mmCIF file of C-alpha atoms in Angstrom:
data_model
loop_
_atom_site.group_PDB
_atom_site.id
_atom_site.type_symbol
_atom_site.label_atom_id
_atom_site.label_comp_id
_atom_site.label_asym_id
_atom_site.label_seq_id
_atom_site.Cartn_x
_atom_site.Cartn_y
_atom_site.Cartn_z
ATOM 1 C CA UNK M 17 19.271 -11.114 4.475
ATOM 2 C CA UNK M 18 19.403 -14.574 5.436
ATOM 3 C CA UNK M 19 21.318 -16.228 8.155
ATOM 4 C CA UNK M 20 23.358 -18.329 5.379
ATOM 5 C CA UNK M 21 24.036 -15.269 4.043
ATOM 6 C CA UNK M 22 25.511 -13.293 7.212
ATOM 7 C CA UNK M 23 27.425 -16.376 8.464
ATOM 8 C CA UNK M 24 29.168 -17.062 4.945
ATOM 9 C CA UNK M 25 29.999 -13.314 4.904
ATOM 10 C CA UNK M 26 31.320 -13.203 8.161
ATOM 11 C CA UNK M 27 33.530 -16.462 7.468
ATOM 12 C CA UNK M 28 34.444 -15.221 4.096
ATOM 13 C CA UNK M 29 35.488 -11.364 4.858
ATOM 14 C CA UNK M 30 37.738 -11.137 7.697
ATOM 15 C CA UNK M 31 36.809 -6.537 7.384
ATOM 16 C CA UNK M 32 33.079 -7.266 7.231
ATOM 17 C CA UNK M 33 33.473 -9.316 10.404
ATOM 18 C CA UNK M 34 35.417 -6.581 12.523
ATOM 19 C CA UNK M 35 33.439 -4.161 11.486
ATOM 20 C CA UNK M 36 30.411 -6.334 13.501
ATOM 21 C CA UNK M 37 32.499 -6.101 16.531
ATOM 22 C CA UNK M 38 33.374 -10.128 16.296
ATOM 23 C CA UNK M 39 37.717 -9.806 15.240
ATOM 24 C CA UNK M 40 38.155 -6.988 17.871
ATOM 25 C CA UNK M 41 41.778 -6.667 19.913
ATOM 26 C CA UNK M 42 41.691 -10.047 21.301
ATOM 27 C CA UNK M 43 41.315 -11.798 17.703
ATOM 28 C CA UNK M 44 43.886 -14.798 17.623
ATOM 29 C CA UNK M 45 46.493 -14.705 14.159
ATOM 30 C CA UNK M 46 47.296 -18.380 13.592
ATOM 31 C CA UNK M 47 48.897 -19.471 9.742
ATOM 32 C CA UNK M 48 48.886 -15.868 8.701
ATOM 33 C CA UNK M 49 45.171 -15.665 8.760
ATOM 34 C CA UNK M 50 42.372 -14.605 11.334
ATOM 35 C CA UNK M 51 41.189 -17.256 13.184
ATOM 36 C CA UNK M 52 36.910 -17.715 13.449
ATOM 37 C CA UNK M 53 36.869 -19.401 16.847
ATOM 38 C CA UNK M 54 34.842 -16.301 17.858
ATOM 39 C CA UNK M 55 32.857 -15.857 14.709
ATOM 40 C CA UNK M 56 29.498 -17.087 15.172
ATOM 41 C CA UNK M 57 28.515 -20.844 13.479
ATOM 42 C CA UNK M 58 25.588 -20.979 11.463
ATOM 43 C CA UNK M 59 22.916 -22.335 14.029
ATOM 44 C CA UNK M 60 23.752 -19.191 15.927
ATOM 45 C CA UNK M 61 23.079 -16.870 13.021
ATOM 46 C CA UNK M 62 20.037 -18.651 12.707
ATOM 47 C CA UNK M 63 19.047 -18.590 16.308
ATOM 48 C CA UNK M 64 19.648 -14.803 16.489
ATOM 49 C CA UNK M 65 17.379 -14.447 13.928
ATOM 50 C CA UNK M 66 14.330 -16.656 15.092
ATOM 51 C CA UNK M 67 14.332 -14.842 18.280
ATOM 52 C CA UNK M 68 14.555 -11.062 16.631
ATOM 53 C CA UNK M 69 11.592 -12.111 14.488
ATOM 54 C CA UNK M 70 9.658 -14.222 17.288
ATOM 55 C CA UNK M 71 9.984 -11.200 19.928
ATOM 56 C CA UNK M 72 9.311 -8.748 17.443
ATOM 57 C CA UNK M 73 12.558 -7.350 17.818
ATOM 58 C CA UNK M 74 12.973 -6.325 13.871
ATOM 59 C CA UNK M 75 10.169 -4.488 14.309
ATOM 60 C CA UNK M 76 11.170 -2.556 16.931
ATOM 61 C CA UNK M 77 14.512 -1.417 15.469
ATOM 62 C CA UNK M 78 12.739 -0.797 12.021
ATOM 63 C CA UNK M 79 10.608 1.357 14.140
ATOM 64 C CA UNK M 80 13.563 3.446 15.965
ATOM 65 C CA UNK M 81 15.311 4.026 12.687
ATOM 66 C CA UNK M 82 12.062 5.961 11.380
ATOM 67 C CA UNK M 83 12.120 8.071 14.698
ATOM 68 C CA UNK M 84 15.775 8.881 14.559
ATOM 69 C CA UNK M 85 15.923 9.955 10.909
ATOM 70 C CA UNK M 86 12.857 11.880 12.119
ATOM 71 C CA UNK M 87 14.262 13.796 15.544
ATOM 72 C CA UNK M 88 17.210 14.485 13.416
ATOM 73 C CA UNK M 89 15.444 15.934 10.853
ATOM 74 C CA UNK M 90 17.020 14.121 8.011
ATOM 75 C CA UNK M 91 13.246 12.717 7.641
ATOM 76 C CA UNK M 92 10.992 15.667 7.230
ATOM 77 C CA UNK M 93 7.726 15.197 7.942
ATOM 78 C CA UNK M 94 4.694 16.746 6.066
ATOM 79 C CA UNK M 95 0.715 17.293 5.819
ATOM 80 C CA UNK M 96 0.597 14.422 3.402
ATOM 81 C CA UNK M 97 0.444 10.627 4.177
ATOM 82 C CA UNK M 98 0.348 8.072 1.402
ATOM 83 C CA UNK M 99 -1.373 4.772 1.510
ATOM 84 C CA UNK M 100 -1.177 1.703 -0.736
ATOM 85 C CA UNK M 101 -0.407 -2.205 -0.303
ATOM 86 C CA UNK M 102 1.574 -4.714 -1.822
ATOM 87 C CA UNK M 103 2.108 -8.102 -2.265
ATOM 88 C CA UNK M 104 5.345 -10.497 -2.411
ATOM 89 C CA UNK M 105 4.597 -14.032 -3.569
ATOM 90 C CA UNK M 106 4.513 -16.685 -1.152
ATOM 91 C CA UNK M 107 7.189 -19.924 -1.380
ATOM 92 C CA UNK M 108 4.190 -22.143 -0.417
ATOM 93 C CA UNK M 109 1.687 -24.228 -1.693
ATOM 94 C CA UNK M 110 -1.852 -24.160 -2.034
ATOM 95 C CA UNK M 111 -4.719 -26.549 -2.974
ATOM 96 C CA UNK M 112 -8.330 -25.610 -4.869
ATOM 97 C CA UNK M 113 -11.065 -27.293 -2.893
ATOM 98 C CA UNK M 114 -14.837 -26.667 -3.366
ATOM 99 C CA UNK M 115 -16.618 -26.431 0.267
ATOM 100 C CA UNK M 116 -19.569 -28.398 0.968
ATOM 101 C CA UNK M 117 -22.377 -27.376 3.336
ATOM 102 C CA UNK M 118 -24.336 -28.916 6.110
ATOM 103 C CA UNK M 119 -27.284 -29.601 3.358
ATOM 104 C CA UNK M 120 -24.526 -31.176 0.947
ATOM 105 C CA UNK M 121 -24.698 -28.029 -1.465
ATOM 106 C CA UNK M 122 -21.584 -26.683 -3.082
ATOM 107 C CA UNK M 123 -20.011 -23.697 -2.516
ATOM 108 C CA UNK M 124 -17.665 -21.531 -4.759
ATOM 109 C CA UNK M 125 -14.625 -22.998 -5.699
ATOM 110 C CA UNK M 126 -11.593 -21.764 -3.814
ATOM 111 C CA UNK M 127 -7.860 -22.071 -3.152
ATOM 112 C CA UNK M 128 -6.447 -22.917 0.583
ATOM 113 C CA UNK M 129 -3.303 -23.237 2.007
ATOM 114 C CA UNK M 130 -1.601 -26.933 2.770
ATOM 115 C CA UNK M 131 -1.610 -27.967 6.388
ATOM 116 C CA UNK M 132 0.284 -29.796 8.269
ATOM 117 C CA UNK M 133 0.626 -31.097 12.205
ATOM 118 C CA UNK M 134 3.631 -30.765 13.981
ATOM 119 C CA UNK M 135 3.127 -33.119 16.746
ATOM 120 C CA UNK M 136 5.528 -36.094 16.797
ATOM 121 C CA UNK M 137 2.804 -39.023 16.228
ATOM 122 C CA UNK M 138 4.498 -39.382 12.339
ATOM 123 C CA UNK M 139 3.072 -38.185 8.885
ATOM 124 C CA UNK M 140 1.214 -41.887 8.825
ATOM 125 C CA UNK M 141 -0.547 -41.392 11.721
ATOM 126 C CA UNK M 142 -1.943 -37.810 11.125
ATOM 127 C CA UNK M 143 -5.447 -38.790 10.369
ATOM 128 C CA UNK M 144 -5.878 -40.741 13.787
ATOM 129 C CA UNK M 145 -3.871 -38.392 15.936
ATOM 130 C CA UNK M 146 -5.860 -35.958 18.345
ATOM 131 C CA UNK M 147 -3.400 -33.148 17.376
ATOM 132 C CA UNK M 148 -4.599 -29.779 15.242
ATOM 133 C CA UNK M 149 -4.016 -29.362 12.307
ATOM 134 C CA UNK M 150 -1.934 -25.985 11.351
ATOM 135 C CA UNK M 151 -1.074 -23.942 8.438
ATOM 136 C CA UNK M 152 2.248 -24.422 6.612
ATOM 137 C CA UNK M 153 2.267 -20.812 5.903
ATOM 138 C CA UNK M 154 -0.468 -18.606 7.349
ATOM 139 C CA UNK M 155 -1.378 -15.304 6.414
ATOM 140 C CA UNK M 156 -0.779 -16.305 2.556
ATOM 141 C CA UNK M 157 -3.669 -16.163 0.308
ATOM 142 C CA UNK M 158 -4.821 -15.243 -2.869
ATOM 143 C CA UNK M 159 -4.242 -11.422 -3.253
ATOM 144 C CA UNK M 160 -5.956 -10.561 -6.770
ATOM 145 C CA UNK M 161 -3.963 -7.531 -8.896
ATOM 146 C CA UNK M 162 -6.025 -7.346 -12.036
ATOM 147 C CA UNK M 163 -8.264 -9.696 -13.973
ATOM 148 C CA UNK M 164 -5.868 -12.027 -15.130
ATOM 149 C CA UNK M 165 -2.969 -11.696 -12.335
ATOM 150 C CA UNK M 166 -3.493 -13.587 -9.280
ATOM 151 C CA UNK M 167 -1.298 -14.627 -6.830
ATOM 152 C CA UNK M 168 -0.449 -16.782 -3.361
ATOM 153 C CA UNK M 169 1.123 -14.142 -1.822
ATOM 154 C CA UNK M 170 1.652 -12.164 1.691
ATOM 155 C CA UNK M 171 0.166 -8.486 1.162
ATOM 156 C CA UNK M 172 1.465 -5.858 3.894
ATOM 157 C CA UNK M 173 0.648 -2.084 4.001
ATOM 158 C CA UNK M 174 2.897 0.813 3.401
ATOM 159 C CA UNK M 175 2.004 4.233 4.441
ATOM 160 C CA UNK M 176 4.653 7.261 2.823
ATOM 161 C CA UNK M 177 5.695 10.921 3.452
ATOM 162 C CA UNK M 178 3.292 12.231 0.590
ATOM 163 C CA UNK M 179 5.865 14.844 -0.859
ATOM 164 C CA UNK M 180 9.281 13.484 -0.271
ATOM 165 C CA UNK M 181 8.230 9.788 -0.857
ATOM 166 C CA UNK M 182 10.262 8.030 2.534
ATOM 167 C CA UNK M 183 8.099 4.988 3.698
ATOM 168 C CA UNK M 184 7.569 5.094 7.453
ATOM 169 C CA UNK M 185 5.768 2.107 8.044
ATOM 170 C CA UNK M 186 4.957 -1.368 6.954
ATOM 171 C CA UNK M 187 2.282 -3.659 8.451
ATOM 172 C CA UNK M 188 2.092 -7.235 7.042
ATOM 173 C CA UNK M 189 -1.609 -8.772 7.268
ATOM 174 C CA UNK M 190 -2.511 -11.785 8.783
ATOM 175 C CA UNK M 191 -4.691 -12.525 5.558
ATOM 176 C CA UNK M 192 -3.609 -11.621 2.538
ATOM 177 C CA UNK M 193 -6.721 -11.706 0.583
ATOM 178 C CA UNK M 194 -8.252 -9.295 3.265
ATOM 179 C CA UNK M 195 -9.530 -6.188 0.509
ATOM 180 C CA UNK M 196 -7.522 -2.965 0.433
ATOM 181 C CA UNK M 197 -9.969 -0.824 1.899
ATOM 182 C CA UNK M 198 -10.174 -2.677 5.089
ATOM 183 C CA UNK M 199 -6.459 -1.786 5.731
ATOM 184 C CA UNK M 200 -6.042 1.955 6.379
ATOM 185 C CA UNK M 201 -7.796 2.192 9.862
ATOM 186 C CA UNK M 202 -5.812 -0.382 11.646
ATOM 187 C CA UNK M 203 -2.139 0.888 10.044
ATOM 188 C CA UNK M 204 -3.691 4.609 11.229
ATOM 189 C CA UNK M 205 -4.014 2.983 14.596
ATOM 190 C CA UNK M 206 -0.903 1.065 14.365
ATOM 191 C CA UNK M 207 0.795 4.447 13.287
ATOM 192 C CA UNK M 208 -0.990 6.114 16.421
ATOM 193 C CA UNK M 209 0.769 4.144 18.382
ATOM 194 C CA UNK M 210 4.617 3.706 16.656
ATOM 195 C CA UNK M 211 4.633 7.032 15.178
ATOM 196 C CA UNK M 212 2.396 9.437 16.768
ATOM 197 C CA UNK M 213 4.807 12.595 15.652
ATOM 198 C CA UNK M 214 3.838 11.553 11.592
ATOM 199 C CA UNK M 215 -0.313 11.624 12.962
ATOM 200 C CA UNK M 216 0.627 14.343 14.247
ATOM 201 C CA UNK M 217 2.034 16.626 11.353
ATOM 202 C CA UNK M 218 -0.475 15.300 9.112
ATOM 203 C CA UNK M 219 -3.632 16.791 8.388
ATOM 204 C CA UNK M 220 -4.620 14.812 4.821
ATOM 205 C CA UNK M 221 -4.503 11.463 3.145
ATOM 206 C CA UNK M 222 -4.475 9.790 0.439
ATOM 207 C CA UNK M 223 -4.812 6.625 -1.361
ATOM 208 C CA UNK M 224 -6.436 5.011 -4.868
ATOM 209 C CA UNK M 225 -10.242 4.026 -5.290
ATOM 210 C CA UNK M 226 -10.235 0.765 -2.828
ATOM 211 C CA UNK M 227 -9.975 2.497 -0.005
ATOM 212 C CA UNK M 228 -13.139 4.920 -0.935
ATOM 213 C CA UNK M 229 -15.900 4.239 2.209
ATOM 214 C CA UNK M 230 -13.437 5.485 4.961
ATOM 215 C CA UNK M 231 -13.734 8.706 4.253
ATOM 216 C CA UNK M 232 -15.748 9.434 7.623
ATOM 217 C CA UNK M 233 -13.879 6.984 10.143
ATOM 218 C CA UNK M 234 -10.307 8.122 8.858
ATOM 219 C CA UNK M 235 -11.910 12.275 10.220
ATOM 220 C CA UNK M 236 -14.015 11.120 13.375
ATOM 221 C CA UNK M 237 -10.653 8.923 14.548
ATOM 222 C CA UNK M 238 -7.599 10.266 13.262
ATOM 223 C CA UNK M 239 -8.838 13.670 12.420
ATOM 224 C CA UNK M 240 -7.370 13.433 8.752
ATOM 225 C CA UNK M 241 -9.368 14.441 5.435
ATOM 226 C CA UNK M 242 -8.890 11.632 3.003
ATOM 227 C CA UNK M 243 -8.572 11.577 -1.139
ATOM 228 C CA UNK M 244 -9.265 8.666 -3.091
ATOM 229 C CA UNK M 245 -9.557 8.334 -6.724
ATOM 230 C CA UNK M 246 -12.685 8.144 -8.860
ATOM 231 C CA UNK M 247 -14.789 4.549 -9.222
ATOM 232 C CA UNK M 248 -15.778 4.780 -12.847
ATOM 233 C CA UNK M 249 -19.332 4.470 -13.971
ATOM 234 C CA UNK M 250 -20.230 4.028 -17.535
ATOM 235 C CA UNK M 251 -22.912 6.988 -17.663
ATOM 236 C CA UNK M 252 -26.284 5.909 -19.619
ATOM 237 C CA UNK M 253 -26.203 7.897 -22.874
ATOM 238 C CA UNK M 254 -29.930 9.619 -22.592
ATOM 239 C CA UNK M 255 -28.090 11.539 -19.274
ATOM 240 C CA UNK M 256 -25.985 13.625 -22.356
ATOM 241 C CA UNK M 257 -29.313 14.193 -24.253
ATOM 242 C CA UNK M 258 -30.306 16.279 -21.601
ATOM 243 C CA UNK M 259 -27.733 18.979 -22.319
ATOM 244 C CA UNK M 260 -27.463 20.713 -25.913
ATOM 245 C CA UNK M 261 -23.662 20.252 -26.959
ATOM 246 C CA UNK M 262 -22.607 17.537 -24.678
ATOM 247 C CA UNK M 263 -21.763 14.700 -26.478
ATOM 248 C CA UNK M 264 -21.511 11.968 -23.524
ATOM 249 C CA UNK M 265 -19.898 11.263 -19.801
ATOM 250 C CA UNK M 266 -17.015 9.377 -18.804
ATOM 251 C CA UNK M 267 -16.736 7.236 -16.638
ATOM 252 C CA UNK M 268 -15.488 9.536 -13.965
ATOM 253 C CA UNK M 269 -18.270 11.698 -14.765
ATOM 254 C CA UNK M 270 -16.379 14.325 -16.363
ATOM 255 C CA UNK M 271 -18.227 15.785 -19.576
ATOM 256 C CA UNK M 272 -17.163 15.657 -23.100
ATOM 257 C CA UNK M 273 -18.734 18.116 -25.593
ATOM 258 C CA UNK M 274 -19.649 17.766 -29.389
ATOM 259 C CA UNK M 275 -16.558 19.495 -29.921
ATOM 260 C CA UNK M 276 -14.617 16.288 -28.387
ATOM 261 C CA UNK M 277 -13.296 18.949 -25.559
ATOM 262 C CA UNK M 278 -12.925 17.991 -21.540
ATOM 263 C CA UNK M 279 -14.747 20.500 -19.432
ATOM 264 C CA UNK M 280 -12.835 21.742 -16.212
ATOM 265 C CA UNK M 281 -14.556 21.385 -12.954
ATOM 266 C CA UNK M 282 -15.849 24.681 -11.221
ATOM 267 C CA UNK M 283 -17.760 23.873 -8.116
ATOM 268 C CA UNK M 284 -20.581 22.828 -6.165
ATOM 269 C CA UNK M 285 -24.138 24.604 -6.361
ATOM 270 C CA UNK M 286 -24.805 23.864 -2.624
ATOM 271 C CA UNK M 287 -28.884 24.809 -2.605
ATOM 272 C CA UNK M 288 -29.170 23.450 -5.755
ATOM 273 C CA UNK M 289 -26.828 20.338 -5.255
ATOM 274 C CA UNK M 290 -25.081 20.336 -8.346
ATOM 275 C CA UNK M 291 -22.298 20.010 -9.951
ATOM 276 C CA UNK M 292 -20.531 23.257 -11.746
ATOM 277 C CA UNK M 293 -18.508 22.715 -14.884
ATOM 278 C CA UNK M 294 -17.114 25.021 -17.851
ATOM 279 C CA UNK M 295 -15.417 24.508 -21.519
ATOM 280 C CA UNK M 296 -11.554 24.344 -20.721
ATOM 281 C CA UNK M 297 -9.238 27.379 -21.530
ATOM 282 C CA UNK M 298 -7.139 26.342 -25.247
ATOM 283 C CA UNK M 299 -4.619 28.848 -27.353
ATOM 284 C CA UNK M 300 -3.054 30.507 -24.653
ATOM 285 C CA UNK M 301 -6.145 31.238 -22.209
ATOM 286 C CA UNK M 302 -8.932 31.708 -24.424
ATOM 287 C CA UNK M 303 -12.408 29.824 -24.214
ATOM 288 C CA UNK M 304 -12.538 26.628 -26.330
ATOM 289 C CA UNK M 305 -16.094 27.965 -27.417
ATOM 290 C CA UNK M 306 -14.591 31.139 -29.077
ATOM 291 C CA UNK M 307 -13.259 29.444 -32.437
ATOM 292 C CA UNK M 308 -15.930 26.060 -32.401
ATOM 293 C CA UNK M 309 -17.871 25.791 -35.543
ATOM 294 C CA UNK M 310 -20.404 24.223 -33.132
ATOM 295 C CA UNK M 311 -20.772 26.964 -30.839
ATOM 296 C CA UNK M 312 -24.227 27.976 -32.343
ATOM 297 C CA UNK M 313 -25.573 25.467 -30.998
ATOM 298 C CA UNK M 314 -25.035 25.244 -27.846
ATOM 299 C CA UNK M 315 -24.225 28.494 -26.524
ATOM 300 C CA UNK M 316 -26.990 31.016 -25.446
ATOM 301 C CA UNK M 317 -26.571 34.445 -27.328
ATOM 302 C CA UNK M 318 -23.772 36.782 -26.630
ATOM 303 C CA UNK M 319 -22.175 34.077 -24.788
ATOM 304 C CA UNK M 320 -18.438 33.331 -24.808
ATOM 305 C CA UNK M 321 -18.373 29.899 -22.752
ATOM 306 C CA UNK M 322 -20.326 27.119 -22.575
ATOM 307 C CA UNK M 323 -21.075 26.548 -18.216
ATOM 308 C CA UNK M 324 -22.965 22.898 -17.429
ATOM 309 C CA UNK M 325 -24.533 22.295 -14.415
ATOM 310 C CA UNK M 326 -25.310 18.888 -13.532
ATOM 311 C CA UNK M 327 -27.895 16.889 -10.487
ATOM 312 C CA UNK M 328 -25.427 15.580 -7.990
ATOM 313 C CA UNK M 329 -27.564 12.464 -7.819
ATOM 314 C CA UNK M 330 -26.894 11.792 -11.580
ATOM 315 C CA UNK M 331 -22.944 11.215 -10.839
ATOM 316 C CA UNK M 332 -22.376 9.337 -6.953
ATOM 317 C CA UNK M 333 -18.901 8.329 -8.517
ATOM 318 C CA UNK M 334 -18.157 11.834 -7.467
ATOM 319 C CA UNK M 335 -17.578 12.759 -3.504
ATOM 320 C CA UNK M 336 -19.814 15.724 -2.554
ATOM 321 C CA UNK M 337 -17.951 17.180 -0.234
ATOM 322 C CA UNK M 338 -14.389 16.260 -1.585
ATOM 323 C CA UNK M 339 -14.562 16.573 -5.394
ATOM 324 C CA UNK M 340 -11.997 14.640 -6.782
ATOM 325 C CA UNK M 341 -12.004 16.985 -10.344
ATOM 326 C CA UNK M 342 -11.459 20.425 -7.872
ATOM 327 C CA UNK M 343 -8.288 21.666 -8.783
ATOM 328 C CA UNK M 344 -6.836 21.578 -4.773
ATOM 329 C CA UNK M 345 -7.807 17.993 -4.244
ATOM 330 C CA UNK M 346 -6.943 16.590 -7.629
ATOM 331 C CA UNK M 347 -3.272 18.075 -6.978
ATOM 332 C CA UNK M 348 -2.924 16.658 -3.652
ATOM 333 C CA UNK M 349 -4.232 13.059 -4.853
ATOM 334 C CA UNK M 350 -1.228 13.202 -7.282
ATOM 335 C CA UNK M 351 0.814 13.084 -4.792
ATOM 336 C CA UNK M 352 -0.487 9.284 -4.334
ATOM 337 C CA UNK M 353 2.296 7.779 -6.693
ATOM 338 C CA UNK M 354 4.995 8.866 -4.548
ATOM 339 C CA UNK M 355 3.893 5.322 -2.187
ATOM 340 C CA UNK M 356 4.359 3.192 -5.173
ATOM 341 C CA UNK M 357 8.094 4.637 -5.858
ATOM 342 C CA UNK M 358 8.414 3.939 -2.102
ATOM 343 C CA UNK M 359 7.323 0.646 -2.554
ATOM 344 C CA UNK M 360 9.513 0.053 -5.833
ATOM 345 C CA UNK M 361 12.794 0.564 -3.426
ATOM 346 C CA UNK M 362 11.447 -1.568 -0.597
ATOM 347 C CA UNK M 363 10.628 -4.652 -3.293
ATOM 348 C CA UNK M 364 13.223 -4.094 -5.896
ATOM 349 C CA UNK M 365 16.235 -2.092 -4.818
ATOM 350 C CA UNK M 366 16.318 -3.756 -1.452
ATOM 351 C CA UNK M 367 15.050 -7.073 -2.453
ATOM 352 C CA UNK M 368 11.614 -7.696 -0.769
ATOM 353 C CA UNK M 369 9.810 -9.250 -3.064
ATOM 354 C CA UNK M 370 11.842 -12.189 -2.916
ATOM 355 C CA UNK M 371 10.658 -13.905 0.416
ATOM 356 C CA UNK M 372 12.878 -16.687 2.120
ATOM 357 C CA UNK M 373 10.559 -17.638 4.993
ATOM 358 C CA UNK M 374 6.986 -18.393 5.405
ATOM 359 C CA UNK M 375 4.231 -17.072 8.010
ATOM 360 C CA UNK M 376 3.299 -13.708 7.882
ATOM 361 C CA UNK M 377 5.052 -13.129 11.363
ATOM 362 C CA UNK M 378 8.386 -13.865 9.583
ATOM 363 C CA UNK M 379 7.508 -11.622 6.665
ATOM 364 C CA UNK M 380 7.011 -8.796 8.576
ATOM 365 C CA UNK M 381 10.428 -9.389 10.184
ATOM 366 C CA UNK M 382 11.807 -9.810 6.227
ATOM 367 C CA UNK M 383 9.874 -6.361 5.556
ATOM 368 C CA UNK M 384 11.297 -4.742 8.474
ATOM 369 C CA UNK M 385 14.775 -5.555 7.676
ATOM 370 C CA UNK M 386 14.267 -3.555 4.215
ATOM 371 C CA UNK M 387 12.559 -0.457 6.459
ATOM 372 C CA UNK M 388 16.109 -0.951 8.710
ATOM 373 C CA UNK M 389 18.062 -0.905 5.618
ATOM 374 C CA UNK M 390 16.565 1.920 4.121
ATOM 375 C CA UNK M 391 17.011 4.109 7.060
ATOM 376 C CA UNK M 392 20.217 3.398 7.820
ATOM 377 C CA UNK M 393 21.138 4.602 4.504
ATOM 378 C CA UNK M 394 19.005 7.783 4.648
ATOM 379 C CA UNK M 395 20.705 8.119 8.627
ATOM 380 C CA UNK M 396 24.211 7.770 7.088
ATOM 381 C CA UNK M 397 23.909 10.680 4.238
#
């Protein structure tokens, strides 16, 4: 991936090196071996590079591979995009500093990037020059994966075919530590624009519980119906004491009866805005309520199955008007995993977790490369 890289293995094998088009008819034989007078030198390699990555010119081929492997059909398109980010850590440092305000108060304790000027007045003289100070890495921040993992990393985007798991499209931020959620309308527009034909074909997406809140933009804009998972919300135990037989909530609002049973999800009582939900079918298709010892007491006479219906208020965790417990959206929100399986090539297989420049210009360009790779493989099968 690197310029090293491409100019050792163009020195090194004299087959890699034709095949680039450099050791063509006119190649010079001197001592029995090829001669590299017309291989490039390394500062070349390296000033190909820099100007694909500063004109954006990775980008652009990453983006014609996706629309080739699309026209030709060896990408098939579906109703299904898939949404996620990830993060590859940054080789830079950072410093924790705790701002101070106007009125000499404290703020929260933070991390920041180093700076640096890159005017020629000399490292001593920094603190009198007139020059700005600049980032030694921008874009990197601290991109927080859990409770205890947190990193300096670059975060970018990935959006996925939802069934057949091919990533289309990769959109490094300018701040890492920018949340989730606050990524999915500009990629949409940034899709609108590169790929219009995937917009196009789509009529659903979906992505986990930080990007919940777009629901509305993502159909007013874009025209797509969105599924995101569940927040969980530790129910107050006096909400189960309201219903004979129902021994508490889960977090994802999904009730749990003496019995220790899961009941399935059933509907919406739209006059009555409620929530509709039934004991489960167990041994082959019968009612969970036919052999409980408990069923006494909770069932009303003569009846087979025990049917709950719940306020809609008591339970916002759950969308209204897109359940995420109905049967149709709950299978199409499965199909969420397929964009971290897409990311697992892009980070692992191909390598792009391991970054070799800095500035989140240049790690788009390194993400790129991986989309180029990948789709010149897919074009090749």
């Amino acid at each position: 991936d690197s310029p090293t890289a491409v100019h050792a293995e163009l020195h090194s094998n004299p087959t890699f090196a034709r095949r680039c088009g450099f050791l063509g008819p006119h190649a010079v034989r001197q001592s029995g071996e090829w001669t590299s007078r017309r291989l490039p030198s390394l500062s070349v390699c390296e000033e190909f590079d820099e100007v694909m990555t500063r004109s954006g010119l990775w980008h652009a081929v990453a983006v014609a591979g996706v629309r080739d492997n699309i026209a030709s059909g060896r990408v098939q398109l579906d109703d299904v995009l898939a949404f996620d980010t990830t993060h590859a850590e940054a080789n830079s440092g950072c410093t924790s500093v705790t701002p101070v305000g106007d009125d000499g108060s404290e703020g929260a304790r933070r991390k920041v990037g180093h700076v640096r000027k890159t005017c020629g007045c000399g490292e001593d003289a920094w603190e009198g020059c007139p020059h700005p100070w600049s980032q030694t890495d921008p874009g990197a921040a601290v991109v927080v994966k859990g409770p205890t993992r947190n990193y300096w990393a670059h975060k970018a985007s990935i959006v996925t075919t939802g069934r057949t798991e091919v990533p289309l499209s990769v959109a490094v931020l300018n701040y890492a530590a920018t949340p989730d959620g606050r990524t999915l309308l500009p990629h949409l527009e940034r899709l609108e624009a590169e790929l219009p034909e995937a917009l196009q074909a789509a009529s659903q997406a979906v992505a986990d519980k930080a990007y919940i809140g777009n629901h509305d933009a993502v159909r007013e804009r874009f025209g797509l119906l969105l599924h995101t998972g569940v927040i969980g919300r530790k129910a107050a135990p006096e909400l189960a004491d309201r219903y004979p037989g129902i021994h508490r909530f889960t977090p994802a609002g999904v009730p749990i009866c003496e019995a220790g049973h899961a009941f399935d999800f059933r509907g919406r009582d739209l006059t009555g805005d409620r929530f509709l939900w039934a004991a489960p079918d167990v041994n082959g298709g019968g009612a969970a309520c036919a052999d409980c010892p408990l069923a006494a007491a909770c069932l009303a006479p003569g009846g087979t199955r025990r049917h709950l219906r719940v306020h809609r208020e008591d339970f916002p965790q759950i969308d209204w008007e897109r359940p995420q417990h109905q049967g149709r959206n709950r299978a199409i929100y499965k199909l969420r995993t397929g964009v971290e399986r897409a990311i697992k090539r892009l980070k692992v297989d191909l390598g792009a977790e391991h970054l070799t420049r800095r500035d989140a210009r240049r790690v788009q360009a390194h993400f790129d490369r991986r989309m180029l790779v990948l789709h010149l493989l897919i074009g090749s099968t």
